[in-house]
Coordinates of N, CA and C in Angstrom, one line a residue:
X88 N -11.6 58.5 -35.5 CA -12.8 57.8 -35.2 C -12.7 56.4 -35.8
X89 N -13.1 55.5 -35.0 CA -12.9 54.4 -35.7 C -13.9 54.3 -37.0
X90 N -13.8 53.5 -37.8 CA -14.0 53.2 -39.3 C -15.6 52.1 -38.7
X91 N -15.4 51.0 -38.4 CA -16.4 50.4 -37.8 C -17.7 51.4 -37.6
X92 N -17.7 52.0 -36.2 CA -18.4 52.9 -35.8 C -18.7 53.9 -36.6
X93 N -18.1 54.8 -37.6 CA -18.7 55.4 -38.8 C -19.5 55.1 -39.4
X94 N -19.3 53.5 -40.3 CA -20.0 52.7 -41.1 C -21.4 52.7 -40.3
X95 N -21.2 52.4 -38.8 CA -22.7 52.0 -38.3 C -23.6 53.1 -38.0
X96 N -22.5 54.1 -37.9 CA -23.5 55.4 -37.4 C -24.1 55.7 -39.0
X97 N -23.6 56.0 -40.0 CA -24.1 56.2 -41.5 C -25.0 55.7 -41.9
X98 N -24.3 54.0 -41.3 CA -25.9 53.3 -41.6 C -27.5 53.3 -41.3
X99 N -26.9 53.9 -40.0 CA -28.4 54.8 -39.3 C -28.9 55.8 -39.8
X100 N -28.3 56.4 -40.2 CA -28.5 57.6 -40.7 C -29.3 57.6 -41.5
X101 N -29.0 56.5 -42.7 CA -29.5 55.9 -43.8 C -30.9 55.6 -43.5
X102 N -30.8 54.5 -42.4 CA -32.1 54.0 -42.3 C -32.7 55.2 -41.8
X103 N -32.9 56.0 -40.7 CA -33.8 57.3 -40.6 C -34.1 57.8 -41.6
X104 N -33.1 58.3 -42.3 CA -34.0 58.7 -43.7 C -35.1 58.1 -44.4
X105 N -34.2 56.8 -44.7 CA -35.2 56.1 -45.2 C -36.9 56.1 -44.9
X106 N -36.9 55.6 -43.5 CA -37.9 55.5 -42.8 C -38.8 56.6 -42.8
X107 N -37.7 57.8 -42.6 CA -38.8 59.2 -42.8 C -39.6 59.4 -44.0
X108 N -38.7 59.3 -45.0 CA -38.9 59.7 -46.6 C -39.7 58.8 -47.1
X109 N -39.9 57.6 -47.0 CA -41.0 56.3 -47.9 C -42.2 56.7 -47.7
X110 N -42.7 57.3 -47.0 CA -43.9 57.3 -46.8 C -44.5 58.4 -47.7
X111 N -43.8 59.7 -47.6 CA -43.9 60.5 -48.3 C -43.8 60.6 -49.9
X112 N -42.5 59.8 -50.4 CA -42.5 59.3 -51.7 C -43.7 58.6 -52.4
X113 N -43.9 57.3 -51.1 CA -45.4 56.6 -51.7 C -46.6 57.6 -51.5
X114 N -46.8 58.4 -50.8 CA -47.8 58.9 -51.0 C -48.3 59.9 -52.3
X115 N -46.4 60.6 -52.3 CA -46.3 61.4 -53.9 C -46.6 60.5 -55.0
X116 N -46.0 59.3 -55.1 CA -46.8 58.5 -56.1 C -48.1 58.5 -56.4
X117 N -48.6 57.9 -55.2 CA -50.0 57.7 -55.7 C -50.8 58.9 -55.7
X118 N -50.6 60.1 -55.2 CA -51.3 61.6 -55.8 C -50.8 61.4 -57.2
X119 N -49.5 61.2 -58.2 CA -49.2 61.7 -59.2 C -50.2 60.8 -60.1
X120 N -50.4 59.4 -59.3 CA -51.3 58.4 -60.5 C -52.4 59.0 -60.4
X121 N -53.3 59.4 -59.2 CA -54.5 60.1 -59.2 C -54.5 61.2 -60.5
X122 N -53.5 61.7 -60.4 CA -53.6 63.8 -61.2 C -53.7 62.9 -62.4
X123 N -52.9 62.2 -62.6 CA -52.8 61.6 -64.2 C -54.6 61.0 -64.7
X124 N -55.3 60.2 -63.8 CA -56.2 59.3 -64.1 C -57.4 60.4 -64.1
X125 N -57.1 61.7 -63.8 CA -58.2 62.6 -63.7 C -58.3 63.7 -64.4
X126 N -57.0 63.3 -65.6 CA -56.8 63.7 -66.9 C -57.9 63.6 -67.9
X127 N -59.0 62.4 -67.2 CA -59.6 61.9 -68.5 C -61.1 62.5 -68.6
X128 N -61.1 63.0 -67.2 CA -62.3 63.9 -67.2 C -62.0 65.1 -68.5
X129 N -63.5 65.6 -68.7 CA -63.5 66.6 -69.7 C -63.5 67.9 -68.6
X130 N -62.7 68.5 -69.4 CA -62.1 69.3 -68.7 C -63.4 71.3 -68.6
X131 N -64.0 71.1 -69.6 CA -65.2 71.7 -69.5 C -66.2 71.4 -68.8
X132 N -66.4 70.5 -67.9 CA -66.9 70.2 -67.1 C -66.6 70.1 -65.2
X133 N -65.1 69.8 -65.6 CA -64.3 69.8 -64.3 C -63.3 70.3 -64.3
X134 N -63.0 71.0 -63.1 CA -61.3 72.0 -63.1 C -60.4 71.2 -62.1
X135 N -60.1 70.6 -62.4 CA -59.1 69.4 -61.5 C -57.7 70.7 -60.5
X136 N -58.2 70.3 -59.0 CA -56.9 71.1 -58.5 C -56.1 70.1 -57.7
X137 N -54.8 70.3 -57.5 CA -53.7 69.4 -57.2 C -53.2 69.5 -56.0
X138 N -53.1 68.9 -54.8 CA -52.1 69.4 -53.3 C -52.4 71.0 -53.3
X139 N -53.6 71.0 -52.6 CA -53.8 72.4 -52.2 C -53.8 72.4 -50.5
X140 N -53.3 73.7 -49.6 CA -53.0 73.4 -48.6 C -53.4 74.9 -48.4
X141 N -54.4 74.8 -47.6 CA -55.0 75.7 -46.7 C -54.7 75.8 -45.6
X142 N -54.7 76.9 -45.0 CA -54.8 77.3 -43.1 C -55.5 78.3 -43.0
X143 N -56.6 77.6 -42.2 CA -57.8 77.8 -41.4 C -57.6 77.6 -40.1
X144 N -57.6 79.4 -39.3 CA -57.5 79.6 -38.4 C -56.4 78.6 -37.2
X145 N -54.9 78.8 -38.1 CA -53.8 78.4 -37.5 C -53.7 77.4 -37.4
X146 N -54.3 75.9 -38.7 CA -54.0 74.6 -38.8 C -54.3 74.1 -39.9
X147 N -52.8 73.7 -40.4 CA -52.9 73.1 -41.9 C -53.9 71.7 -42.4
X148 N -54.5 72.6 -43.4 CA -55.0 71.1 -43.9 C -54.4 70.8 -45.9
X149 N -53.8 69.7 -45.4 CA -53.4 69.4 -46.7 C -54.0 68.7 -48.0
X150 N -54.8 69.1 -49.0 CA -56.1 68.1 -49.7 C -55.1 67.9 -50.9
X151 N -55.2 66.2 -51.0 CA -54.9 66.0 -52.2 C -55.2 66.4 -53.7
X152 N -56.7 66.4 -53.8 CA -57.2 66.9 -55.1 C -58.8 67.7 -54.5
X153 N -58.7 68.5 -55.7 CA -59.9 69.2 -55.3 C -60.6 69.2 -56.7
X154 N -61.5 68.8 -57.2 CA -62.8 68.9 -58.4 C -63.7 70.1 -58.5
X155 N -63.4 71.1 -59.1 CA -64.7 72.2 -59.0 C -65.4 71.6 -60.0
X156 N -66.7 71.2 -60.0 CA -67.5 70.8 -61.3 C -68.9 71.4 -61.8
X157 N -69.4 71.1 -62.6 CA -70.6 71.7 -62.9 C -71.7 71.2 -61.8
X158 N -71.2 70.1 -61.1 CA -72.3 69.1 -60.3 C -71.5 69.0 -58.8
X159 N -71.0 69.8 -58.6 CA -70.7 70.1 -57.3 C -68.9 70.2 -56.7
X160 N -68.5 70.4 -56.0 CA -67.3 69.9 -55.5 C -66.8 68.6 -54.8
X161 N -66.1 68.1 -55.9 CA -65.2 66.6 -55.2 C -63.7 66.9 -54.0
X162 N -63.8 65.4 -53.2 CA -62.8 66.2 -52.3 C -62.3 65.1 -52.3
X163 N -61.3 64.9 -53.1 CA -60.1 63.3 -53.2 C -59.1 63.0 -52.0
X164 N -58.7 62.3 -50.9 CA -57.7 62.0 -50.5 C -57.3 60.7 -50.7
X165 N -56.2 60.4 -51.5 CA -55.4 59.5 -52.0 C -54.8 58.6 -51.0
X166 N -54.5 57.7 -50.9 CA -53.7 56.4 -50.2 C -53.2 55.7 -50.9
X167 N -51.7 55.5 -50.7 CA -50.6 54.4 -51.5 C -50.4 53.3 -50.7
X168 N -51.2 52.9 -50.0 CA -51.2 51.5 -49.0 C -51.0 50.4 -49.8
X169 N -50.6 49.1 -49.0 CA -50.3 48.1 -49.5 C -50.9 46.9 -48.7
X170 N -51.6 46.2 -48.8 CA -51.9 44.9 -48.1 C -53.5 45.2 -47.5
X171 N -54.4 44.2 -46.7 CA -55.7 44.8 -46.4 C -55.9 46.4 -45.5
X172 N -56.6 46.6 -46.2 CA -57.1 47.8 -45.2 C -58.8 47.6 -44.5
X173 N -58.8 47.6 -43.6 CA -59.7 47.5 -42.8 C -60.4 48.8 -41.9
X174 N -61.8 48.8 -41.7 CA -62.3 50.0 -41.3 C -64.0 50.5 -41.7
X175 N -64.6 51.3 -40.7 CA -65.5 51.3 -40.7 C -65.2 53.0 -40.8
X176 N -66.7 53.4 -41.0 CA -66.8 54.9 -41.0 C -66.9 55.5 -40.0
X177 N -67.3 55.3 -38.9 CA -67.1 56.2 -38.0 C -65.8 55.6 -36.8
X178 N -65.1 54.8 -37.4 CA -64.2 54.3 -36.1 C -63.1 55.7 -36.7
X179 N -62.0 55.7 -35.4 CA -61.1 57.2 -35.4 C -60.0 56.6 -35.8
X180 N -59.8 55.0 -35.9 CA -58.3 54.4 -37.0 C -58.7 53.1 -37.3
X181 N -58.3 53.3 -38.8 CA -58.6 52.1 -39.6 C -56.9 51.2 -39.6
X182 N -57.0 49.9 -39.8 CA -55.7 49.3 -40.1 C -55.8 48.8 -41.1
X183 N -54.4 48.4 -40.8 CA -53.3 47.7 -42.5 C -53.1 46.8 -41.9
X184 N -53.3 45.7 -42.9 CA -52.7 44.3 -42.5 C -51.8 44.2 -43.5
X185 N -50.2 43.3 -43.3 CA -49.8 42.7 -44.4 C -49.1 41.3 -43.4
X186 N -49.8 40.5 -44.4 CA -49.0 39.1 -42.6 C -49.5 39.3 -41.7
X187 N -48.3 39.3 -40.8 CA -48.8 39.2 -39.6 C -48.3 40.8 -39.0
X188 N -48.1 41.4 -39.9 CA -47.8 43.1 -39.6 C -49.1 43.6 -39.7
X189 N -49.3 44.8 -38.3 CA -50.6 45.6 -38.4 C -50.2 46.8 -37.9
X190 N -50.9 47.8 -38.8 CA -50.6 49.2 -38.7 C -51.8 49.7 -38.0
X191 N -52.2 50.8 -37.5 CA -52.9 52.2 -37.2 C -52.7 53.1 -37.6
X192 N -53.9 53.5 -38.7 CA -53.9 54.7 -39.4 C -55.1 55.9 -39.0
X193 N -55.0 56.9 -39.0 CA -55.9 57.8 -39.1 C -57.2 57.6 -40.0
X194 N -58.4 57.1 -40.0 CA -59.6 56.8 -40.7 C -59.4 58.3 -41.6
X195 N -59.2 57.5 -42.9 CA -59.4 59.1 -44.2 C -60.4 59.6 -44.8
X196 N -61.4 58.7 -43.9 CA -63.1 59.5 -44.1 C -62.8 60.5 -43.3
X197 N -62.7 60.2 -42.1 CA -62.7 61.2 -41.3 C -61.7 62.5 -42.0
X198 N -60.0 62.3 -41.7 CA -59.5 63.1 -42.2 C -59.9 64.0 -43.5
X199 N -60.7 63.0 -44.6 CA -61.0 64.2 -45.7 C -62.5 65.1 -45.1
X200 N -63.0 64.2 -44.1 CA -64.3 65.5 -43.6 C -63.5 67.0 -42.9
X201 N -62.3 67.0 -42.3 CA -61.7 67.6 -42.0 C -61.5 68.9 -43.1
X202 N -61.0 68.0 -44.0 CA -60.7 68.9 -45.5 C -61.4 69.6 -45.5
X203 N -62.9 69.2 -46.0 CA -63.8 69.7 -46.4 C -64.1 70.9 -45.8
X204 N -64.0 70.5 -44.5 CA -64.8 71.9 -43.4 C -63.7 73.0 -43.6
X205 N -62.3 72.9 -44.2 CA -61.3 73.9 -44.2 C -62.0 74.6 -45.7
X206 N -62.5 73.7 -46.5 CA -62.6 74.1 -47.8 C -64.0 75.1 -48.0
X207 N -64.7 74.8 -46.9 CA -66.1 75.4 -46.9 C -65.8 76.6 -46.0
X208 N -65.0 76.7 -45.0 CA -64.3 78.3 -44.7 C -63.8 78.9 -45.8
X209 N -63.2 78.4 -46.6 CA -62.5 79.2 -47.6 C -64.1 79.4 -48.8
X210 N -65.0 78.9 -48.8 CA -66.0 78.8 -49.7 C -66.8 79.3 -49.4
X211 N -67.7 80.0 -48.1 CA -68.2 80.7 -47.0 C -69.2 81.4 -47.9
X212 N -68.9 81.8 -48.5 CA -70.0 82.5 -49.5 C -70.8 81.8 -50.6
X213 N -70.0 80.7 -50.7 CA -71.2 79.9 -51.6 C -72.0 78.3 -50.9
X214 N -73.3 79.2 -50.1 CA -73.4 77.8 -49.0 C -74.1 76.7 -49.8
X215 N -74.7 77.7 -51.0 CA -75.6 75.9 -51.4 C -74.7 74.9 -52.5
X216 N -73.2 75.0 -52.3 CA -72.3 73.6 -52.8 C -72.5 72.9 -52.4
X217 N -72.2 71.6 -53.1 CA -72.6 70.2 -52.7 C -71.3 70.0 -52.6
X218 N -70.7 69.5 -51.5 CA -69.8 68.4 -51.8 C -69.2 67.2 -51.5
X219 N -68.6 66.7 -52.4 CA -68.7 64.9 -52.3 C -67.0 64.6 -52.2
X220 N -67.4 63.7 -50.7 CA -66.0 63.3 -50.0 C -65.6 61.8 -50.7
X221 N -64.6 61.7 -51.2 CA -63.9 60.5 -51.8 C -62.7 59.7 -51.6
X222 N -62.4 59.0 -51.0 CA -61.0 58.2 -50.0 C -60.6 57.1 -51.6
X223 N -59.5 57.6 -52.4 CA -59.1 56.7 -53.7 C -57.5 55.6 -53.2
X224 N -57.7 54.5 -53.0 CA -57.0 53.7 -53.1 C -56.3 53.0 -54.1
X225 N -54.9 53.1 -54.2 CA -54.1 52.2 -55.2 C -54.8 50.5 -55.1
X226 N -54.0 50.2 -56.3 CA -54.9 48.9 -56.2 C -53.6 47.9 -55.5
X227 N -52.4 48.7 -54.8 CA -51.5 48.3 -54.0 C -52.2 46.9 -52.6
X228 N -53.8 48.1 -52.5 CA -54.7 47.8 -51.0 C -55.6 47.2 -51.5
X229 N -55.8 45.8 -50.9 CA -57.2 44.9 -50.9 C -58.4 45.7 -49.8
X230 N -59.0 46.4 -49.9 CA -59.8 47.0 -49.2 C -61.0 46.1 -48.5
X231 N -61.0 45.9 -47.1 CA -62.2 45.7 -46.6 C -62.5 46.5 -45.6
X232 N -63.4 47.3 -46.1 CA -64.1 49.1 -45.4 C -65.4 48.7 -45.8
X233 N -66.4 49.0 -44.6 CA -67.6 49.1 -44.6 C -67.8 50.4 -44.2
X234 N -68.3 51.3 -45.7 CA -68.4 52.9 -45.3 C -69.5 53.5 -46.5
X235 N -70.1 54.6 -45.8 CA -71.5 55.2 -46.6 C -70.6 56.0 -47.8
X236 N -69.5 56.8 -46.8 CA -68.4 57.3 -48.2 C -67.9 56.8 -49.3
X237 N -67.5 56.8 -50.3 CA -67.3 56.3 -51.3 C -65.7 56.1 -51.1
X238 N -65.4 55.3 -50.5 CA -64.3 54.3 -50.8 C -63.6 53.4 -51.8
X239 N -63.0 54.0 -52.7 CA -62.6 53.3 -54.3 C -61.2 53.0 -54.6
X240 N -61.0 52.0 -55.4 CA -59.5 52.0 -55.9 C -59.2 52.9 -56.9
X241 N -58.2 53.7 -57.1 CA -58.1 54.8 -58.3 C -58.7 54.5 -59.8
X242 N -58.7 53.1 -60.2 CA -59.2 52.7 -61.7 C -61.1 53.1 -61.7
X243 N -61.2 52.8 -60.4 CA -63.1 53.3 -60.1 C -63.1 54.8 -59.7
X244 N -62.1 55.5 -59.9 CA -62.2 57.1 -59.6 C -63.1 57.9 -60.5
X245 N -62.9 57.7 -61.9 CA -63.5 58.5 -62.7 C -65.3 57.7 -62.6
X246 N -65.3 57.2 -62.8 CA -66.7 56.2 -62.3 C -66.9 56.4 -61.6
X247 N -66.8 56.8 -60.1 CA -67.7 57.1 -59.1 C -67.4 58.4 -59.2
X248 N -66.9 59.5 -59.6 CA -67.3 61.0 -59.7 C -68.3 61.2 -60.9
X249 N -68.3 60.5 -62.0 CA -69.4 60.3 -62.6 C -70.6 60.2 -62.4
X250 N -70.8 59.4 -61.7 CA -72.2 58.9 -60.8 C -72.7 60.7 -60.3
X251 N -72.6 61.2 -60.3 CA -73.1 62.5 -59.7 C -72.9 63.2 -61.1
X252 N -74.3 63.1 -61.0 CA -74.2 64.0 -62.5 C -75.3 65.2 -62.6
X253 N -76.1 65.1 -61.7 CA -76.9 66.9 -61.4 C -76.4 67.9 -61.4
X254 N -76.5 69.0 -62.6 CA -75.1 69.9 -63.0 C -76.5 71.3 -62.5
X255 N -75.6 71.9 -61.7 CA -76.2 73.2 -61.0 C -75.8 74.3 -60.8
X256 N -74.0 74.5 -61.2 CA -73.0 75.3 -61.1 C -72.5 75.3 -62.4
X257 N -72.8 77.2 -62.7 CA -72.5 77.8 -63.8 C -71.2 77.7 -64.2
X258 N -70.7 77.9 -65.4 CA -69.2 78.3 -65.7 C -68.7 79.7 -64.7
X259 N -69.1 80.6 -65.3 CA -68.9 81.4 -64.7 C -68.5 81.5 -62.8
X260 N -69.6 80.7 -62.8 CA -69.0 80.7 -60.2 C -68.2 79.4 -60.5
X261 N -68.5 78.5 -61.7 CA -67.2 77.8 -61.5 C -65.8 78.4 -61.3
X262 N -65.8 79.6 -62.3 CA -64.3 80.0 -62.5 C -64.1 80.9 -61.0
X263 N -65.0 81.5 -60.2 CA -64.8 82.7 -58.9 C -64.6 81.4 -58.2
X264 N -65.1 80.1 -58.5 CA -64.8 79.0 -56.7 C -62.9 79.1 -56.9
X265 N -62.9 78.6 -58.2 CA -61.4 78.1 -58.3 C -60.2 79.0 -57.9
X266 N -60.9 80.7 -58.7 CA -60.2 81.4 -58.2 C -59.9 81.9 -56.6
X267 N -60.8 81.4 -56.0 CA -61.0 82.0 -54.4 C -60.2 80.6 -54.2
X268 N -60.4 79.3 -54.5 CA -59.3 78.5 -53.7 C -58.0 78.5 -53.7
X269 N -57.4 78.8 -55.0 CA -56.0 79.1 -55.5 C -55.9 80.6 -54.6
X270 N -56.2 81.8 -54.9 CA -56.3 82.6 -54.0 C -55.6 82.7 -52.4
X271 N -57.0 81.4 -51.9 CA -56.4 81.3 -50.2 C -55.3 80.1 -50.1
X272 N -54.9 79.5 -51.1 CA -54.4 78.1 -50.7 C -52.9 79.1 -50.4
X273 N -52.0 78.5 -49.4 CA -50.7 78.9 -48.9 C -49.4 78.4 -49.6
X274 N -49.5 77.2 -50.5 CA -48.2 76.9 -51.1 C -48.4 77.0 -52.3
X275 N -48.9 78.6 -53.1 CA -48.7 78.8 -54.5 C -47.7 78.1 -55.0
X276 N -48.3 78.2 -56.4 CA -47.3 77.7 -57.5 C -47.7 78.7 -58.8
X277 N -46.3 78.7 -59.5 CA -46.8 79.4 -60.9 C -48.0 79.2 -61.4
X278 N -48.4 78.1 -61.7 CA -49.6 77.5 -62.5 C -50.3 77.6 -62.0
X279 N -51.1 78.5 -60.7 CA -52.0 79.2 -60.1 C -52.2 80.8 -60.6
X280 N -51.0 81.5 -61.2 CA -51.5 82.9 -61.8 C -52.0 82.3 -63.0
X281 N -51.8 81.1 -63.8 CA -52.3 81.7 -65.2 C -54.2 80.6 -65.1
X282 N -54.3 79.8 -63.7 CA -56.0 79.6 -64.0 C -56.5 80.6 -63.4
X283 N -56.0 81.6 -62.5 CA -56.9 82.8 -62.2 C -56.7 83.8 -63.0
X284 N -55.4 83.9 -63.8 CA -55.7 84.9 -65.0 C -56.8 85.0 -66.0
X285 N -56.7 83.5 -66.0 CA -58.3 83.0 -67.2 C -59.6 82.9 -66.2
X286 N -59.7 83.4 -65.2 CA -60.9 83.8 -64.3 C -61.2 84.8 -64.7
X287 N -62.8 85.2 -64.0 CA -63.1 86.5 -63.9 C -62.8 87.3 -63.2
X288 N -61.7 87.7 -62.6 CA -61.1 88.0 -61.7 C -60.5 89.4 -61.6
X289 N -60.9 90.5 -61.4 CA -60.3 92.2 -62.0 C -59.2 92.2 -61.7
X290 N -58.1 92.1 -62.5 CA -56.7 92.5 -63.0 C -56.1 93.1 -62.2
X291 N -56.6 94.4 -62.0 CA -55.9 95.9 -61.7 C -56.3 96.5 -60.5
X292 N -56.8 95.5 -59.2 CA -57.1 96.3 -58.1 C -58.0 95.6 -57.5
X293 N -57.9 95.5 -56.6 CA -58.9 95.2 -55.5 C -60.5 95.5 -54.6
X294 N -60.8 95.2 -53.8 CA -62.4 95.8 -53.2 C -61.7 96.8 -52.8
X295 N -62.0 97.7 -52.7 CA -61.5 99.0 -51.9 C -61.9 99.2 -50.1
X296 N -63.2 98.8 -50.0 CA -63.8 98.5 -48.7 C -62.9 97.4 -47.7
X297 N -62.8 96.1 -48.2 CA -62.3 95.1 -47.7 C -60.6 94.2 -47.7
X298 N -60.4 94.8 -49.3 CA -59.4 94.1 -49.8 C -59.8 93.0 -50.9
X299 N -61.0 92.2 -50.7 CA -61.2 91.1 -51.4 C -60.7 91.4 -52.9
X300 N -61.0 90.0 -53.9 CA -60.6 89.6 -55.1 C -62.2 90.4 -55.3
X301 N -62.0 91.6 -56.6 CA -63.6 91.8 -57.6 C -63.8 91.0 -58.8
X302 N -65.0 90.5 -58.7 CA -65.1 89.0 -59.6 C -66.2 89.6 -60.4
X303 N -66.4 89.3 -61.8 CA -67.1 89.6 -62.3 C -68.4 88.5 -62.7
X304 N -69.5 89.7 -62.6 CA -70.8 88.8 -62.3 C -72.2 89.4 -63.4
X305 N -73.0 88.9 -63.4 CA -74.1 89.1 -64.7 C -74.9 89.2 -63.6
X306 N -75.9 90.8 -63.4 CA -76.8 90.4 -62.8 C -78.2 91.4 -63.8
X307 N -78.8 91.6 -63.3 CA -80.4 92.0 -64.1 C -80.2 93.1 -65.0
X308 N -79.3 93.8 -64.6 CA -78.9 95.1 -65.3 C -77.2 95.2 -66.3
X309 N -77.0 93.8 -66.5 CA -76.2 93.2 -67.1 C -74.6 93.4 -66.1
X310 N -73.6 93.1 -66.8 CA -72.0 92.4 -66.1 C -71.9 93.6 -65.4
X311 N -71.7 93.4 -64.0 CA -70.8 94.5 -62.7 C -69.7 93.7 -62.3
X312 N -68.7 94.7 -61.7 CA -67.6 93.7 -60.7 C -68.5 94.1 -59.1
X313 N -68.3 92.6 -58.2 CA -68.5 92.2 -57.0 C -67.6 91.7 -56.3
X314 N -67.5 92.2 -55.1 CA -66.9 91.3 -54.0 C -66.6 90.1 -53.5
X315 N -65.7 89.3 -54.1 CA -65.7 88.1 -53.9 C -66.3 87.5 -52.3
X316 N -65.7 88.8 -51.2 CA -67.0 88.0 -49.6 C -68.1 88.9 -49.7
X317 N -69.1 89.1 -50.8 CA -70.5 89.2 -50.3 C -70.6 87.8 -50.1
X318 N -71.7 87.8 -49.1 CA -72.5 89.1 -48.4 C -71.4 89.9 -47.0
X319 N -71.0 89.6 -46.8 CA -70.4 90.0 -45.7 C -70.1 91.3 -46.4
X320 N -69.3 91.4 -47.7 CA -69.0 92.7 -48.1 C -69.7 93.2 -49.2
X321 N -70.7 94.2 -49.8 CA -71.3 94.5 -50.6 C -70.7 95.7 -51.4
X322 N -69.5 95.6 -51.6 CA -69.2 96.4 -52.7 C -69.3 96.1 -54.5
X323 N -70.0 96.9 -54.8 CA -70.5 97.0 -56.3 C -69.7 97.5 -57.1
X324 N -69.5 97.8 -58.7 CA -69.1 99.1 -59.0 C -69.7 98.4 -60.9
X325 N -69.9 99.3 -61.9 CA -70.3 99.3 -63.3 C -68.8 98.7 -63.5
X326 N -69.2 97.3 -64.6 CA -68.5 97.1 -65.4 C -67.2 98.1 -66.2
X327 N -68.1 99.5 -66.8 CA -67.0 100.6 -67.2 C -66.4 100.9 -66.3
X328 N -66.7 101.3 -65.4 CA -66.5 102.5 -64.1 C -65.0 102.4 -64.0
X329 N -64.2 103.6 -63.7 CA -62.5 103.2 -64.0 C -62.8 102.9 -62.3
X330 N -61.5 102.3 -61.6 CA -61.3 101.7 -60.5 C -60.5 103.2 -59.5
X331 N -60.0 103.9 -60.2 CA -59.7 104.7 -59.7 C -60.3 106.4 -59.8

């Protein structure tokens, strides 16, 4: 083979990769500055979740960060852009300017309303959550978006999830949301058995009716395990009661 024609074919090669992989790298960046900047939240108030990827009825949805909080659920999708970003809320693609280069992107209002509706399948049993859609930009992007969503650069992240401070959701359904998202999410990780170990979450067995996760719950007659899909599934049983 000639030597020339190697070099150029390799060089291609190179570049494809390249081309494939940047995007993905910048995007892992700027999730990793988000997870870091959302450190600063107190953590008894908020359970910070990281690249959770659900499938809902045979289509992935991939969410960068998810917030269970005492004041509702946050739904973060990250952007590592660089140069203006332009865009309105209901248009179906926003652009990138840098120069005289212009891109077409998928509007990530839209895409995180997408999220959301995957996350509220997975959530189905708890309908009176609030939750608040959030599109966080590197300060990479000069943003000019005219949008009712909260569109922010990551240093305004912790500041606009603050702003929502109506606390309605107990510790306790905080810990059964988290556990039902980790639960359905499809690309487990270790560090998903030990925040549902520290759930309320029965150990040793399952709903016997359905299968679901039995979550334990305080009601008028003091602590029972429940079915993580009531209503749909109503199985009960006494706190003592052995499972078998």
């Amino acid at each position: 083979m000639d030597i020339s024609f190697l070099i150029i074919f390799l060089l291609g090669i190179l570049f494809l990769l390249i081309k494939y992989y940047t995007p993905k790298i910048k995007g892992y960046i700027g999730e990793r500055k988000v997870s870091e900047t959302l450190k600063r939240l107190n953590n008894e108030k908020y359970t910070v979740l990281n690249n959770i990827e659900l499938n809902i009825k045979g289509s992935t949805s991939q969410i960068d960060h998810i917030i269970v909080s005492d004041y509702g659920i946050f739904v973060i999708e990250t952007k590592n852009y660089k140069g203006w970003i332009l865009g309105y809320e209901k248009d179906r693609y926003w652009v990138q300017v840098i120069y005289k280069y212009r891109r077409k992107f998928y509007n990530p209002v839209l895409q995180n309303q997408g999220h959301i509706y995957a996350l509220k399948h997975v959530l189905k049993n708890y309908k009176y959550l609030r939750y608040y859609s959030i599109v966080a930009f590197t300060k990479r992007a000069t943003l000019k978006t005219k949008t009712y969503t909260d569109v922010v650069y990551t240093n305004k992240l912790v500041k606009t999830i603050k702003k929502y401070d109506s606390a309605y959701i107990n510790e306790q359904t905080k810990d059964e949301i988290v556990a039902t998202i980790l639960t359905a999410r499809t690309n487990n990780r270790n560090q998903d058995k030990k925040i549902i170990a520290n759930a309320n979450i029965y150990k040793n067995g399952s709903c016997p009716n359905c299968g679901g996760n039995l979550i334990k719950r305080n009601g008028k007659h003091g602590f029972f395990w429940g079915c993580a899909n009531f209503p749909k599934c109503k199985y009960t049983r006494n706190e003592k009661q052995s499972f078998y």
